[in-house]
């Protein structure tokens, strides 16, 4: 691995390149924080894909893309004298120090849960009105539910054991089925939301990341379905002309890959 000196030199090189691009490149000169926002979100999802695929070479590349965006935002901030990359780095450093009094102070913690609880309490002392303020409104619903549950658990609002969450999930499933039988679409949707929320909560207790779990299943399903498509094509058949029994043969093959 590179020495600290080489790491700092690499960051300095990137900062210099950003200065040059902002001055000389027509595209880079035109960009604003608003125009970069959707690209940053896209890069974040690409990093997420690489992590799930355990493709470390791709992780390295995607981290580079995200680092470029951070440098880009900081450069734009410096042009209006609002902040630069040093302010960004110092800001997060100060926050990390203040949020880790068990490392940089005299607070004692017994485990990870103590650290998380202290983190949320410190944020409230810093002026946050709610522990949920740190949950971005634009997060996808599944990710948001997981973060909400994690946040409130950090201040003690939580079940004591996985078995309790499982019982709650079964209760929500029964209520959902009651509404399915009743046929009230609005109430069905509400109860289905409760089922999903409870499932995410149960996953949290089992230390399963629900977003990762679902995305892995998405990838697995897509891979198997694409195998099914390729096999159908190899026998000159269109999927819509095949029976479920015929498709199931190839599907079972795909599960063995």
Short mmCIF file of C-alpha atoms in Angstrom, two decimals:
data_model
loop_
_atom_site.label_atom_id
_atom_site.label_comp_id
_atom_site.label_asym_id
_atom_site.label_seq_id
_atom_site.Cartn_x
_atom_site.Cartn_y
_atom_site.Cartn_z
CA UNK A 1 0.00 0.00 0.00
CA UNK A 2 1.03 3.61 -0.54
CA UNK A 3 2.66 5.66 2.19
CA UNK A 4 0.83 8.64 3.72
CA UNK A 5 3.13 10.92 1.73
CA UNK A 6 2.14 9.26 -1.55
CA UNK A 7 -1.53 9.35 -0.59
CA UNK A 8 -1.39 13.09 0.07
CA UNK A 9 0.54 13.63 -3.17
CA UNK A 10 -2.19 11.77 -5.10
CA UNK A 11 -4.91 13.96 -3.56
CA UNK A 12 -2.87 17.07 -4.37
CA UNK A 13 -2.57 15.86 -7.98
CA UNK A 14 -6.34 15.43 -8.23
CA UNK A 15 -6.92 18.91 -6.78
CA UNK A 16 -4.56 20.37 -9.39
CA UNK A 17 -6.30 18.53 -12.22
CA UNK A 18 -9.67 19.80 -10.95
CA UNK A 19 -8.34 23.38 -10.98
CA UNK A 20 -7.17 22.93 -14.57
CA UNK A 21 -10.40 21.33 -15.77
CA UNK A 22 -12.52 24.02 -14.15
CA UNK A 23 -10.44 26.67 -15.90
CA UNK A 24 -10.00 25.11 -19.35
CA UNK A 25 -12.66 22.48 -20.08
CA UNK A 26 -15.97 23.82 -21.49
CA UNK A 27 -18.00 21.02 -19.89
CA UNK A 28 -16.37 21.23 -16.46
CA UNK A 29 -16.62 25.04 -16.44
CA UNK A 30 -20.37 24.81 -17.02
CA UNK A 31 -21.19 22.45 -14.14
CA UNK A 32 -23.00 23.50 -10.97
CA UNK A 33 -23.89 21.61 -7.80
CA UNK A 34 -27.39 21.17 -9.19
CA UNK A 35 -26.17 19.75 -12.50
CA UNK A 36 -23.82 17.33 -10.73
CA UNK A 37 -26.38 16.06 -8.22
CA UNK A 38 -28.03 13.35 -10.35
CA UNK A 39 -24.62 12.19 -11.57
CA UNK A 40 -23.43 11.83 -7.97
CA UNK A 41 -26.48 9.72 -7.12
CA UNK A 42 -25.78 7.53 -10.15
CA UNK A 43 -22.14 7.08 -9.15
CA UNK A 44 -23.22 6.10 -5.63
CA UNK A 45 -25.48 3.36 -6.98
CA UNK A 46 -22.69 2.13 -9.25
CA UNK A 47 -20.42 1.87 -6.21
CA UNK A 48 -23.15 -0.06 -4.43
CA UNK A 49 -23.37 -2.53 -7.33
CA UNK A 50 -19.61 -3.06 -7.30
CA UNK A 51 -19.64 -3.72 -3.56
CA UNK A 52 -22.45 -6.27 -3.87
CA UNK A 53 -20.57 -7.99 -6.69
CA UNK A 54 -17.42 -7.98 -4.53
CA UNK A 55 -15.56 -6.55 -7.54
CA UNK A 56 -12.75 -4.72 -5.75
CA UNK A 57 -11.22 -3.36 -8.95
CA UNK A 58 -14.56 -1.80 -9.81
CA UNK A 59 -14.98 -0.56 -6.22
CA UNK A 60 -11.66 1.28 -6.60
CA UNK A 61 -12.82 2.90 -9.84
CA UNK A 62 -16.21 3.92 -8.46
CA UNK A 63 -14.62 5.37 -5.32
CA UNK A 64 -12.47 7.44 -7.65
CA UNK A 65 -15.57 8.72 -9.41
CA UNK A 66 -17.16 9.67 -6.09
CA UNK A 67 -13.95 11.33 -4.89
CA UNK A 68 -13.93 13.38 -8.08
CA UNK A 69 -17.45 14.57 -7.28
CA UNK A 70 -16.43 15.57 -3.75
CA UNK A 71 -13.46 17.50 -5.12
CA UNK A 72 -15.74 19.06 -7.76
CA UNK A 73 -18.30 20.29 -5.20
CA UNK A 74 -15.51 21.66 -3.01
CA UNK A 75 -14.02 23.50 -5.98
CA UNK A 76 -17.38 25.10 -6.78
CA UNK A 77 -17.76 26.05 -3.12
CA UNK A 78 -14.34 27.71 -3.13
CA UNK A 79 -15.26 29.83 -6.15
CA UNK A 80 -17.99 31.54 -4.13
CA UNK A 81 -15.80 31.69 -0.99
CA UNK A 82 -18.24 29.48 0.92
CA UNK A 83 -15.92 26.50 1.58
CA UNK A 84 -13.08 24.52 0.07
CA UNK A 85 -11.77 20.96 0.42
CA UNK A 86 -9.87 21.85 3.61
CA UNK A 87 -13.12 23.08 5.19
CA UNK A 88 -14.86 19.86 4.13
CA UNK A 89 -12.10 17.66 5.61
CA UNK A 90 -11.81 19.71 8.81
CA UNK A 91 -15.58 19.71 9.28
CA UNK A 92 -15.88 15.93 9.17
CA UNK A 93 -12.75 15.55 11.33
CA UNK A 94 -14.22 17.79 14.03
CA UNK A 95 -17.50 15.90 13.90
CA UNK A 96 -15.78 12.54 14.21
CA UNK A 97 -13.81 13.75 17.23
CA UNK A 98 -16.88 15.19 18.96
CA UNK A 99 -18.97 12.08 18.20
CA UNK A 100 -16.31 9.70 19.59
CA UNK A 101 -15.79 10.87 23.19
CA UNK A 102 -14.85 7.27 24.08
CA UNK A 103 -11.76 7.74 21.88
CA UNK A 104 -11.04 11.46 22.23
CA UNK A 105 -12.53 12.03 25.68
CA UNK A 106 -13.17 10.23 28.96
CA UNK A 107 -16.46 8.50 28.11
CA UNK A 108 -16.48 4.73 28.54
CA UNK A 109 -18.49 2.36 26.34
CA UNK A 110 -19.10 -1.36 26.67
CA UNK A 111 -20.04 -2.22 23.10
CA UNK A 112 -21.18 -1.05 19.66
CA UNK A 113 -24.69 -0.31 20.92
CA UNK A 114 -23.33 2.15 23.48
CA UNK A 115 -21.43 3.93 20.70
CA UNK A 116 -24.58 4.23 18.53
CA UNK A 117 -26.65 5.45 21.47
CA UNK A 118 -24.05 8.10 22.36
CA UNK A 119 -23.90 9.17 18.70
CA UNK A 120 -27.63 9.90 18.55
CA UNK A 121 -27.70 11.63 21.95
CA UNK A 122 -24.76 13.84 20.96
CA UNK A 123 -26.58 14.88 17.79
CA UNK A 124 -29.56 16.00 19.89
CA UNK A 125 -27.22 18.01 22.12
CA UNK A 126 -25.82 19.67 18.99
CA UNK A 127 -29.24 21.15 18.29
CA UNK A 128 -31.05 18.45 16.34
CA UNK A 129 -34.76 18.53 17.16
CA UNK A 130 -35.32 14.90 16.23
CA UNK A 131 -33.18 11.80 15.87
CA UNK A 132 -34.90 11.34 12.51
CA UNK A 133 -33.52 14.60 11.08
CA UNK A 134 -30.52 12.70 9.75
CA UNK A 135 -32.66 10.47 7.51
CA UNK A 136 -32.72 12.01 3.99
CA UNK A 137 -36.24 12.48 2.64
CA UNK A 138 -35.18 11.33 -0.83
CA UNK A 139 -33.94 7.91 0.29
CA UNK A 140 -35.67 4.91 -1.32
CA UNK A 141 -38.45 3.69 0.97
CA UNK A 142 -36.79 0.40 1.94
CA UNK A 143 -33.49 2.07 2.83
CA UNK A 144 -35.33 4.85 4.65
CA UNK A 145 -37.30 2.37 6.78
CA UNK A 146 -34.08 0.65 7.81
CA UNK A 147 -32.43 3.96 8.73
CA UNK A 148 -35.49 5.13 10.68
CA UNK A 149 -35.49 1.94 12.74
CA UNK A 150 -31.76 2.16 13.30
CA UNK A 151 -32.02 5.78 14.41
CA UNK A 152 -34.80 5.25 16.97
CA UNK A 153 -33.10 2.12 18.27
CA UNK A 154 -30.07 4.30 18.96
CA UNK A 155 -32.03 6.14 21.66
CA UNK A 156 -33.57 3.01 23.14
CA UNK A 157 -36.89 2.83 21.26
CA UNK A 158 -36.60 -0.80 20.23
CA UNK A 159 -37.68 -4.36 20.86
CA UNK A 160 -35.63 -6.41 23.30
CA UNK A 161 -35.36 -9.65 21.32
CA UNK A 162 -35.81 -10.96 17.74
CA UNK A 163 -38.63 -13.22 18.91
CA UNK A 164 -40.74 -10.18 19.77
CA UNK A 165 -40.21 -8.73 16.31
CA UNK A 166 -41.15 -12.07 14.73
CA UNK A 167 -44.41 -12.12 16.70
CA UNK A 168 -45.13 -8.57 15.55
CA UNK A 169 -44.46 -9.59 11.95
CA UNK A 170 -46.91 -12.50 12.22
CA UNK A 171 -49.47 -10.12 13.68
CA UNK A 172 -49.03 -7.71 10.76
CA UNK A 173 -49.29 -10.58 8.24
CA UNK A 174 -52.59 -11.67 9.78
CA UNK A 175 -53.93 -8.11 9.62
CA UNK A 176 -52.84 -7.88 5.99
CA UNK A 177 -54.64 -11.11 5.13
CA UNK A 178 -57.81 -9.81 6.83
CA UNK A 179 -57.77 -6.75 4.57
CA UNK A 180 -57.06 -8.90 1.50
CA UNK A 181 -60.18 -10.91 2.29
CA UNK A 182 -62.15 -7.71 2.84
CA UNK A 183 -60.97 -6.37 -0.51
CA UNK A 184 -60.34 -2.78 0.63
CA UNK A 185 -57.45 -1.67 -1.59
CA UNK A 186 -56.43 1.32 0.53
CA UNK A 187 -56.36 -0.71 3.75
CA UNK A 188 -54.56 -3.56 1.99
CA UNK A 189 -51.81 -1.16 0.95
CA UNK A 190 -51.53 0.26 4.47
CA UNK A 191 -51.24 -3.19 6.02
CA UNK A 192 -48.78 -4.32 3.37
CA UNK A 193 -46.62 -1.35 4.31
CA UNK A 194 -46.76 -2.47 7.94
CA UNK A 195 -45.68 -5.98 6.88
CA UNK A 196 -42.69 -4.61 4.96
CA UNK A 197 -41.72 -2.33 7.85
CA UNK A 198 -41.84 -5.29 10.25
CA UNK A 199 -39.84 -7.47 7.87
CA UNK A 200 -37.14 -4.80 7.66
CA UNK A 201 -37.13 -4.55 11.44
CA UNK A 202 -36.76 -8.31 11.80
CA UNK A 203 -33.89 -8.27 9.30
CA UNK A 204 -32.17 -5.61 11.39
CA UNK A 205 -32.37 -7.84 14.47
CA UNK A 206 -30.84 -10.69 12.48
CA UNK A 207 -28.08 -8.32 11.26
CA UNK A 208 -29.28 -8.64 7.67
CA UNK A 209 -29.15 -5.55 5.49
CA UNK A 210 -32.53 -5.66 3.72
CA UNK A 211 -31.42 -3.49 0.80
CA UNK A 212 -28.44 -5.73 0.10
CA UNK A 213 -30.53 -8.87 0.52
CA UNK A 214 -33.21 -7.69 -1.91
CA UNK A 215 -30.69 -6.45 -4.46
CA UNK A 216 -28.86 -9.78 -4.38
CA UNK A 217 -32.19 -11.50 -5.04
CA UNK A 218 -32.86 -9.06 -7.90
CA UNK A 219 -29.50 -9.95 -9.42
CA UNK A 220 -30.07 -13.67 -8.92
CA UNK A 221 -33.52 -13.53 -10.51
CA UNK A 222 -32.27 -11.45 -13.45
CA UNK A 223 -29.40 -13.84 -14.11
CA UNK A 224 -31.73 -16.84 -14.11
CA UNK A 225 -34.32 -15.15 -16.29
CA UNK A 226 -31.67 -14.12 -18.82
CA UNK A 227 -30.52 -17.75 -18.93
CA UNK A 228 -34.13 -18.73 -19.62
CA UNK A 229 -34.30 -16.18 -22.43
CA UNK A 230 -31.06 -17.43 -23.99
CA UNK A 231 -32.17 -21.06 -23.85
CA UNK A 232 -35.52 -20.20 -25.44
CA UNK A 233 -33.69 -18.36 -28.20
CA UNK A 234 -31.40 -21.35 -28.77
CA UNK A 235 -34.42 -23.52 -29.61
CA UNK A 236 -36.03 -20.74 -31.70
CA UNK A 237 -38.91 -20.20 -29.32
CA UNK A 238 -40.46 -17.01 -28.01
CA UNK A 239 -41.09 -16.99 -24.25
CA UNK A 240 -44.70 -15.96 -24.74
CA UNK A 241 -45.25 -19.09 -26.83
CA UNK A 242 -43.84 -21.42 -24.18
CA UNK A 243 -45.81 -23.05 -21.38
CA UNK A 244 -44.83 -22.48 -17.76
CA UNK A 245 -43.81 -26.14 -17.59
CA UNK A 246 -41.41 -25.66 -20.50
CA UNK A 247 -39.95 -22.51 -19.00
CA UNK A 248 -39.60 -24.18 -15.61
CA UNK A 249 -37.19 -26.76 -17.08
CA UNK A 250 -34.75 -24.02 -18.05
CA UNK A 251 -35.40 -22.16 -14.80
CA UNK A 252 -34.35 -25.20 -12.79
CA UNK A 253 -31.23 -25.47 -14.95
CA UNK A 254 -30.42 -21.84 -14.20
CA UNK A 255 -30.66 -22.52 -10.45
CA UNK A 256 -27.86 -25.04 -10.75
CA UNK A 257 -25.43 -22.54 -12.32
#
